[in-house]
């Protein structure tokens, strides 16, 4: 849905305030520019009334700081009033590029540090905001969402803690398991899929795709990600296949049971382009194993897409796979920290999510439905039509 197609005829919940944490500063600034531009150009007969006070601004960013003491302790500090504001707090818990000093030693910020800073900012608001929405693309502790033994349920605890502090809505992207929202059944929880951005990114950078069941196939690298592949396969009108991971449950390596083999279920991929989609690339071993298996089955080109590109073990293995012809393109979003090295790779495509987030914030601030924004079928079909007609996307 385009900005001009939205019907925003409701009064804003409150004056808009965007708190872009240091971990999400660049993305927050892009989102802010989109909204400021839209509202400057938007025609509304009521925008000069008191209900629309503060509606048009050069910027909606709230000045925020997290100063630290020499011991590593910190505090949240807001440098301006947020009374009555509809606040949207954005943070990236995986941004390890930020550092702080503890007794003269430099520490890189972990997800735990970012989460604590989020709570500090909420505490600094001190209940004076009209409403608080947390936009946390990579959901904190989402990989620890279920109990298989005597272990903690960290994601559920975090969600309940945020709600108890006054957060009304939590927006995340491609949650590892959306059922974790059952921990806060009376509050807003949205898990957003970047399917449209992936398709647009691929079509913009690969000019000779044939999008039909004879030439393209969607692949899920495991049983947990089947929903993503099935959705895109149905929207694009192509076939899908999946791998399932055979694991050695007798041992644990780096916190998980090691994968013994990837077994494939689906029709032949011979001669076809394949699009492998998952929620995250952590070390990348699973994705590269899947790419190797697909090439062994004579797939033509392998495109790898993941919402979160963490690349915890570096990019050397991806460089090697690209040089060997195992992968052709890697697509991830800018919802998590991207290193300059990653952005410089010839095989890498960055899918910008800032406009999408700006649309969500602008619509929610008007207390309007975001259902159409969450369903990208129409936008994907329009994108495909332009691609097939040779038009610029």
CSV table of C-alpha atoms in Angstrom, one decimal:
chain,number,residue,atom,x,y,z
A,1,UNK,CA,0.0,0.0,0.0
A,2,UNK,CA,1.4,3.4,-1.0
A,3,UNK,CA,1.4,6.3,1.4
A,4,UNK,CA,-1.2,8.2,-0.6
A,5,UNK,CA,-3.6,5.3,-0.7
A,6,UNK,CA,-4.0,5.2,3.1
A,7,UNK,CA,-7.1,6.7,4.7
A,8,UNK,CA,-5.9,8.6,7.7
A,9,UNK,CA,-9.0,10.5,8.7
A,10,UNK,CA,-8.8,9.8,12.4
A,11,UNK,CA,-7.3,12.0,15.1
A,12,UNK,CA,-3.8,11.1,16.2
A,13,UNK,CA,-3.5,9.3,19.6
A,14,UNK,CA,-1.1,12.0,20.7
A,15,UNK,CA,1.8,14.1,19.4
A,16,UNK,CA,4.2,11.7,17.7
A,17,UNK,CA,7.5,10.9,19.4
A,18,UNK,CA,10.2,8.5,18.0
A,19,UNK,CA,12.9,7.4,20.4
A,20,UNK,CA,15.6,5.9,18.2
A,21,UNK,CA,18.0,4.1,20.6
A,22,UNK,CA,21.7,4.4,19.7
A,23,UNK,CA,21.6,0.8,18.4
A,24,UNK,CA,18.9,1.8,15.8
A,25,UNK,CA,19.9,5.4,15.1
A,26,UNK,CA,20.5,5.3,11.4
A,27,UNK,CA,17.3,3.4,10.7
A,28,UNK,CA,15.3,5.7,13.1
A,29,UNK,CA,16.6,8.8,11.2
A,30,UNK,CA,15.4,7.4,7.9
A,31,UNK,CA,12.0,6.6,9.3
A,32,UNK,CA,11.7,10.1,10.8
A,33,UNK,CA,12.5,11.7,7.4
A,34,UNK,CA,9.8,9.8,5.7
A,35,UNK,CA,7.1,10.7,8.2
A,36,UNK,CA,8.1,14.4,8.3
A,37,UNK,CA,7.9,14.6,4.5
A,38,UNK,CA,4.6,12.9,4.3
A,39,UNK,CA,3.0,15.1,7.0
A,40,UNK,CA,4.4,18.2,5.4
A,41,UNK,CA,2.7,17.4,2.1
A,42,UNK,CA,-0.5,15.8,3.5
A,43,UNK,CA,-3.7,17.7,3.1
A,44,UNK,CA,-6.0,17.6,6.1
A,45,UNK,CA,-8.7,20.1,6.9
A,46,UNK,CA,-8.3,19.5,10.7
A,47,UNK,CA,-4.5,19.7,10.9
A,48,UNK,CA,-4.6,23.3,12.4
A,49,UNK,CA,-6.9,22.2,15.3
A,50,UNK,CA,-5.8,21.5,18.8
A,51,UNK,CA,-6.3,17.8,18.2
A,52,UNK,CA,-3.5,17.9,15.6
A,53,UNK,CA,-1.1,19.9,17.8
A,54,UNK,CA,2.5,19.2,16.8
A,55,UNK,CA,1.4,17.2,13.8
A,56,UNK,CA,3.8,18.8,11.3
A,57,UNK,CA,7.4,18.9,12.5
A,58,UNK,CA,10.8,18.9,10.9
A,59,UNK,CA,11.6,15.9,13.1
A,60,UNK,CA,9.8,13.7,15.6
A,61,UNK,CA,12.9,12.2,17.2
A,62,UNK,CA,13.1,12.5,20.9
A,63,UNK,CA,16.5,13.5,22.3
A,64,UNK,CA,17.7,10.6,24.4
A,65,UNK,CA,21.0,9.6,26.1
A,66,UNK,CA,22.3,6.7,28.1
A,67,UNK,CA,25.2,8.0,30.1
A,68,UNK,CA,27.4,5.5,31.9
A,69,UNK,CA,29.4,5.6,35.1
A,70,UNK,CA,32.9,4.2,35.3
A,71,UNK,CA,31.6,1.1,36.9
A,72,UNK,CA,29.5,0.3,33.8
A,73,UNK,CA,26.2,1.3,35.4
A,74,UNK,CA,24.0,3.6,33.4
A,75,UNK,CA,20.8,5.7,33.4
A,76,UNK,CA,18.2,6.7,30.9
A,77,UNK,CA,17.9,10.4,30.2
A,78,UNK,CA,15.3,12.2,28.1
A,79,UNK,CA,16.3,15.8,27.3
A,80,UNK,CA,12.8,17.0,26.4
A,81,UNK,CA,9.2,16.6,27.6
A,82,UNK,CA,7.3,13.5,26.4
A,83,UNK,CA,4.1,14.3,28.3
A,84,UNK,CA,1.1,13.2,26.3
A,85,UNK,CA,3.2,11.9,23.4
A,86,UNK,CA,2.5,8.7,21.4
A,87,UNK,CA,6.0,7.2,21.8
A,88,UNK,CA,7.6,4.6,19.5
A,89,UNK,CA,10.9,3.3,20.8
A,90,UNK,CA,13.1,1.6,18.2
A,91,UNK,CA,16.1,-0.6,19.1
A,92,UNK,CA,18.3,-3.3,17.7
A,93,UNK,CA,19.3,-5.7,20.4
A,94,UNK,CA,21.9,-7.4,18.1
A,95,UNK,CA,24.0,-4.3,17.4
A,96,UNK,CA,27.4,-5.4,18.8
A,97,UNK,CA,29.3,-2.4,17.3
A,98,UNK,CA,28.5,-0.2,20.3
A,99,UNK,CA,30.9,-0.3,23.2
A,100,UNK,CA,31.1,1.0,26.8
A,101,UNK,CA,33.8,1.1,29.4
A,102,UNK,CA,33.9,-0.9,32.6
A,103,UNK,CA,36.7,0.1,35.0
A,104,UNK,CA,38.9,0.9,32.0
A,105,UNK,CA,38.0,-2.2,30.0
A,106,UNK,CA,36.0,-1.9,26.7
A,107,UNK,CA,32.9,-4.1,26.4
A,108,UNK,CA,30.8,-4.6,23.3
A,109,UNK,CA,27.1,-4.3,24.0
A,110,UNK,CA,25.2,-7.6,24.1
A,111,UNK,CA,21.5,-8.1,23.7
A,112,UNK,CA,21.2,-8.0,27.5
A,113,UNK,CA,22.8,-4.5,27.6
A,114,UNK,CA,20.4,-3.2,24.9
A,115,UNK,CA,17.4,-4.6,26.7
A,116,UNK,CA,18.4,-2.9,29.9
A,117,UNK,CA,18.8,0.4,28.1
A,118,UNK,CA,15.3,0.0,26.7
A,119,UNK,CA,13.9,-0.4,30.2
A,120,UNK,CA,15.9,2.6,31.3
A,121,UNK,CA,14.3,4.8,28.6
A,122,UNK,CA,10.8,3.5,29.5
A,123,UNK,CA,11.6,4.3,33.2
A,124,UNK,CA,12.7,7.8,32.2
A,125,UNK,CA,9.3,8.3,30.5
A,126,UNK,CA,7.9,7.7,34.0
A,127,UNK,CA,4.3,7.1,32.8
A,128,UNK,CA,4.0,10.6,31.3
A,129,UNK,CA,3.6,9.4,27.7
A,130,UNK,CA,0.2,8.8,26.2
A,131,UNK,CA,1.1,5.4,24.8
A,132,UNK,CA,4.4,3.4,24.4
A,133,UNK,CA,5.0,1.1,21.5
A,134,UNK,CA,8.3,-0.8,21.3
A,135,UNK,CA,9.6,-1.6,17.8
A,136,UNK,CA,12.1,-4.4,18.3
A,137,UNK,CA,12.9,-6.0,14.9
A,138,UNK,CA,14.9,-8.9,16.4
A,139,UNK,CA,12.8,-10.0,19.3
A,140,UNK,CA,15.0,-10.1,22.5
A,141,UNK,CA,15.7,-13.7,23.5
A,142,UNK,CA,13.3,-15.0,20.9
A,143,UNK,CA,15.5,-18.1,20.3
A,144,UNK,CA,14.8,-19.1,24.0
A,145,UNK,CA,11.0,-19.2,23.7
A,146,UNK,CA,10.2,-22.7,24.8
A,147,UNK,CA,11.2,-25.1,27.5
A,148,UNK,CA,12.7,-28.5,26.8
A,149,UNK,CA,14.1,-29.1,30.2
A,150,UNK,CA,14.9,-27.2,33.4
A,151,UNK,CA,15.6,-23.9,31.6
A,152,UNK,CA,14.5,-20.3,31.6
A,153,UNK,CA,11.8,-18.9,29.3
A,154,UNK,CA,13.6,-15.6,28.6
A,155,UNK,CA,11.5,-14.2,25.8
A,156,UNK,CA,8.2,-14.6,27.7
A,157,UNK,CA,9.7,-13.0,30.8
A,158,UNK,CA,10.9,-10.0,28.8
A,159,UNK,CA,7.5,-9.5,27.1
A,160,UNK,CA,5.7,-9.6,30.5
A,161,UNK,CA,8.2,-7.2,32.0
A,162,UNK,CA,7.8,-4.7,29.2
A,163,UNK,CA,4.0,-4.8,29.6
A,164,UNK,CA,4.2,-4.4,33.3
A,165,UNK,CA,6.3,-1.2,32.7
A,166,UNK,CA,3.5,0.3,30.6
A,167,UNK,CA,4.3,-0.8,27.0
A,168,UNK,CA,1.0,-1.3,25.1
A,169,UNK,CA,2.2,-2.7,21.8
A,170,UNK,CA,5.3,-4.6,20.7
A,171,UNK,CA,6.1,-4.8,17.0
A,172,UNK,CA,8.8,-7.3,15.8
A,173,UNK,CA,9.8,-8.8,12.5
A,174,UNK,CA,9.7,-12.4,11.6
A,175,UNK,CA,9.6,-13.7,15.2
A,176,UNK,CA,11.4,-17.0,15.6
A,177,UNK,CA,8.1,-18.4,17.0
A,178,UNK,CA,5.1,-16.1,17.0
A,179,UNK,CA,3.4,-18.2,19.6
A,180,UNK,CA,5.5,-16.4,22.2
A,181,UNK,CA,2.9,-13.7,22.1
A,182,UNK,CA,0.7,-16.0,24.3
A,183,UNK,CA,2.8,-14.6,27.2
A,184,UNK,CA,1.0,-11.3,26.8
A,185,UNK,CA,-2.5,-12.2,25.4
A,186,UNK,CA,-4.1,-8.9,26.4
A,187,UNK,CA,-1.6,-6.6,24.7
A,188,UNK,CA,-0.7,-5.8,21.1
A,189,UNK,CA,1.9,-7.9,19.5
A,190,UNK,CA,2.6,-7.9,15.7
A,191,UNK,CA,5.2,-9.9,13.9
A,192,UNK,CA,5.8,-8.4,10.5
A,193,UNK,CA,7.2,-10.3,7.4
A,194,UNK,CA,9.5,-8.5,4.9
A,195,UNK,CA,8.3,-10.7,2.0
A,196,UNK,CA,7.6,-7.7,-0.3
A,197,UNK,CA,11.1,-6.1,0.4
A,198,UNK,CA,12.8,-9.4,-0.4
A,199,UNK,CA,11.0,-9.8,-3.7
A,200,UNK,CA,11.6,-6.2,-4.6
A,201,UNK,CA,15.3,-6.5,-3.7
A,202,UNK,CA,15.7,-9.6,-5.8
A,203,UNK,CA,13.9,-8.2,-8.9
A,204,UNK,CA,15.8,-5.0,-8.8
A,205,UNK,CA,19.2,-6.7,-8.8
A,206,UNK,CA,18.5,-9.8,-11.0
A,207,UNK,CA,17.2,-8.9,-14.4
A,208,UNK,CA,16.7,-12.3,-16.1
A,209,UNK,CA,14.4,-14.1,-13.7
A,210,UNK,CA,11.5,-16.2,-15.1
A,211,UNK,CA,8.9,-16.4,-12.4
A,212,UNK,CA,7.0,-19.5,-13.0
A,213,UNK,CA,6.9,-23.1,-11.7
A,214,UNK,CA,9.2,-24.3,-14.5
A,215,UNK,CA,12.1,-21.9,-13.6
A,216,UNK,CA,11.8,-20.8,-10.0
A,217,UNK,CA,11.3,-22.7,-6.7
A,218,UNK,CA,11.0,-21.5,-3.1
A,219,UNK,CA,13.0,-23.5,-0.5
A,220,UNK,CA,12.7,-23.6,3.3
A,221,UNK,CA,16.0,-24.6,5.0
A,222,UNK,CA,14.1,-26.3,7.8
A,223,UNK,CA,10.6,-27.4,8.9
A,224,UNK,CA,10.2,-24.3,11.2
A,225,UNK,CA,10.4,-21.9,8.2
A,226,UNK,CA,7.9,-23.7,5.9
A,227,UNK,CA,5.3,-21.0,6.4
A,228,UNK,CA,7.5,-18.3,4.8
A,229,UNK,CA,8.3,-20.5,1.8
A,230,UNK,CA,4.7,-21.7,1.3
A,231,UNK,CA,3.4,-18.1,1.4
A,232,UNK,CA,5.8,-16.8,-1.2
A,233,UNK,CA,5.3,-19.9,-3.4
A,234,UNK,CA,1.6,-19.3,-3.4
A,235,UNK,CA,1.9,-15.6,-4.1
A,236,UNK,CA,4.4,-16.1,-6.9
A,237,UNK,CA,2.7,-19.2,-8.3
A,238,UNK,CA,5.8,-21.5,-8.0
A,239,UNK,CA,6.6,-24.8,-6.3
A,240,UNK,CA,8.3,-25.1,-2.9
A,241,UNK,CA,10.5,-27.6,-1.2
A,242,UNK,CA,12.0,-28.0,2.2
A,243,UNK,CA,14.9,-29.5,4.1
A,244,UNK,CA,14.7,-31.0,7.5
A,245,UNK,CA,17.7,-31.2,9.8
A,246,UNK,CA,18.8,-34.5,11.1
A,247,UNK,CA,20.5,-33.8,14.4
A,248,UNK,CA,22.7,-35.7,16.9
A,249,UNK,CA,20.7,-35.4,20.1
A,250,UNK,CA,23.4,-37.2,22.1
A,251,UNK,CA,25.6,-34.1,22.3
A,252,UNK,CA,25.4,-30.3,22.5
A,253,UNK,CA,27.9,-28.0,20.7
A,254,UNK,CA,27.8,-24.2,21.1
A,255,UNK,CA,24.4,-24.5,22.9
A,256,UNK,CA,22.7,-26.7,20.3
A,257,UNK,CA,22.5,-30.3,19.0
A,258,UNK,CA,24.8,-30.5,15.9
A,259,UNK,CA,23.3,-31.1,12.5
A,260,UNK,CA,24.2,-34.5,11.0
A,261,UNK,CA,22.6,-33.9,7.6
A,262,UNK,CA,20.0,-31.9,5.6
A,263,UNK,CA,17.4,-34.1,4.0
A,264,UNK,CA,15.3,-32.7,1.1
A,265,UNK,CA,11.6,-33.0,0.5
A,266,UNK,CA,10.1,-31.7,-2.7
A,267,UNK,CA,10.2,-32.0,-6.5
A,268,UNK,CA,13.3,-31.7,-8.7
A,269,UNK,CA,15.3,-28.5,-8.6
A,270,UNK,CA,17.4,-29.4,-11.6
A,271,UNK,CA,17.9,-26.4,-13.9
A,272,UNK,CA,15.8,-24.1,-11.7
A,273,UNK,CA,16.6,-20.9,-9.8
A,274,UNK,CA,16.0,-21.5,-6.1
A,275,UNK,CA,15.1,-18.9,-3.5
A,276,UNK,CA,16.0,-20.0,0.1
A,277,UNK,CA,14.3,-18.0,2.8
A,278,UNK,CA,14.7,-18.1,6.6
A,279,UNK,CA,14.3,-15.8,9.6
A,280,UNK,CA,18.0,-15.4,10.4
A,281,UNK,CA,21.5,-16.2,9.3
A,282,UNK,CA,23.5,-16.7,12.5
A,283,UNK,CA,26.8,-18.6,11.7
A,284,UNK,CA,25.5,-19.3,8.2
A,285,UNK,CA,26.4,-23.0,8.3
A,286,UNK,CA,22.9,-24.3,7.7
A,287,UNK,CA,22.3,-21.9,4.8
A,288,UNK,CA,25.5,-22.9,3.1
A,289,UNK,CA,24.9,-26.6,3.7
A,290,UNK,CA,21.5,-26.2,2.1
A,291,UNK,CA,23.0,-24.2,-0.9
A,292,UNK,CA,25.6,-27.0,-1.3
A,293,UNK,CA,22.8,-29.7,-1.3
A,294,UNK,CA,20.8,-27.7,-3.9
A,295,UNK,CA,23.8,-27.3,-6.2
A,296,UNK,CA,24.5,-31.1,-5.8
A,297,UNK,CA,20.9,-31.5,-7.1
A,298,UNK,CA,21.8,-29.4,-10.1
A,299,UNK,CA,20.0,-26.2,-9.2
A,300,UNK,CA,20.8,-23.3,-11.6
A,301,UNK,CA,21.2,-20.3,-9.2
A,302,UNK,CA,20.8,-20.1,-5.4
A,303,UNK,CA,19.5,-16.9,-3.9
A,304,UNK,CA,19.6,-16.8,-0.1
A,305,UNK,CA,17.3,-14.5,1.9
A,306,UNK,CA,17.1,-13.9,5.6
A,307,UNK,CA,15.4,-11.2,7.7
A,308,UNK,CA,18.3,-10.9,10.0
A,309,UNK,CA,21.9,-11.3,8.8
A,310,UNK,CA,23.9,-11.7,12.0
A,311,UNK,CA,26.9,-13.5,10.4
A,312,UNK,CA,28.3,-14.4,13.8
A,313,UNK,CA,31.3,-16.3,12.4
A,314,UNK,CA,32.2,-13.6,9.8
A,315,UNK,CA,31.9,-13.6,6.0
A,316,UNK,CA,34.8,-15.8,4.9
A,317,UNK,CA,32.6,-18.9,4.4
A,318,UNK,CA,30.1,-16.8,2.3
A,319,UNK,CA,33.0,-15.4,0.2
A,320,UNK,CA,34.2,-18.9,-0.4
A,321,UNK,CA,30.8,-20.1,-1.3
A,322,UNK,CA,30.3,-17.2,-3.7
A,323,UNK,CA,33.6,-17.9,-5.4
A,324,UNK,CA,32.7,-21.6,-5.8
A,325,UNK,CA,29.4,-20.7,-7.3
A,326,UNK,CA,27.3,-22.2,-4.5
A,327,UNK,CA,25.4,-18.9,-3.9
A,328,UNK,CA,24.6,-16.1,-6.3
A,329,UNK,CA,23.0,-13.5,-4.0
A,330,UNK,CA,22.4,-13.0,-0.3
A,331,UNK,CA,19.6,-10.7,0.8
A,332,UNK,CA,19.1,-9.5,4.4
A,333,UNK,CA,17.4,-6.4,5.8
A,334,UNK,CA,18.8,-3.3,7.6
A,335,UNK,CA,16.8,-4.2,10.7
A,336,UNK,CA,20.0,-5.3,12.3
A,337,UNK,CA,23.5,-3.9,12.3
A,338,UNK,CA,25.3,-4.2,8.9
A,339,UNK,CA,29.1,-4.0,8.8
A,340,UNK,CA,30.8,-1.9,6.1
A,341,UNK,CA,32.4,-5.1,5.0
A,342,UNK,CA,29.1,-6.8,4.4
A,343,UNK,CA,27.7,-3.9,2.5
A,344,UNK,CA,30.7,-4.0,0.1
A,345,UNK,CA,30.3,-7.6,-0.9
A,346,UNK,CA,29.3,-8.1,-4.6
A,347,UNK,CA,26.8,-10.8,-3.7
A,348,UNK,CA,25.0,-8.8,-1.0
A,349,UNK,CA,21.7,-7.1,-1.4
A,350,UNK,CA,20.4,-4.9,1.5
A,351,UNK,CA,16.6,-4.6,1.7
A,352,UNK,CA,15.7,-1.2,3.3
A,353,UNK,CA,12.8,-1.5,5.8
A,354,UNK,CA,12.7,2.2,6.8
A,355,UNK,CA,9.7,3.2,4.6
A,356,UNK,CA,7.7,0.2,5.8
A,357,UNK,CA,8.4,1.0,9.4
A,358,UNK,CA,7.5,4.7,8.8
A,359,UNK,CA,4.1,3.6,7.3
A,360,UNK,CA,3.4,1.4,10.4
A,361,UNK,CA,4.2,4.2,12.8
A,362,UNK,CA,2.3,6.9,10.9
A,363,UNK,CA,-0.8,4.7,10.6
A,364,UNK,CA,-0.7,3.5,14.3
A,365,UNK,CA,-0.3,7.1,15.5
A,366,UNK,CA,-3.6,7.8,13.8
A,367,UNK,CA,-5.0,4.7,15.5
A,368,UNK,CA,-5.9,3.2,12.1
A,369,UNK,CA,-5.8,-0.4,11.0
A,370,UNK,CA,-2.5,-1.8,9.8
A,371,UNK,CA,-4.0,-5.0,8.4
A,372,UNK,CA,-3.5,-3.9,4.8
A,373,UNK,CA,0.2,-3.0,5.5
A,374,UNK,CA,0.8,-6.5,7.0
A,375,UNK,CA,-0.5,-8.2,3.9
A,376,UNK,CA,1.8,-7.4,0.9
A,377,UNK,CA,0.1,-9.6,-1.7
A,378,UNK,CA,-1.1,-6.6,-3.8
A,379,UNK,CA,2.3,-4.9,-3.6
A,380,UNK,CA,4.1,-8.0,-4.7
A,381,UNK,CA,1.8,-8.6,-7.6
A,382,UNK,CA,2.2,-5.0,-8.7
A,383,UNK,CA,6.0,-5.4,-8.5
A,384,UNK,CA,5.9,-8.5,-10.6
A,385,UNK,CA,3.8,-6.9,-13.2
A,386,UNK,CA,6.3,-4.0,-13.5
A,387,UNK,CA,9.2,-6.4,-13.7
A,388,UNK,CA,7.6,-8.5,-16.4
A,389,UNK,CA,6.8,-5.3,-18.4
A,390,UNK,CA,10.4,-4.3,-18.2
A,391,UNK,CA,9.6,-1.2,-16.0
A,392,UNK,CA,11.7,0.2,-13.3
A,393,UNK,CA,10.8,-1.2,-9.8
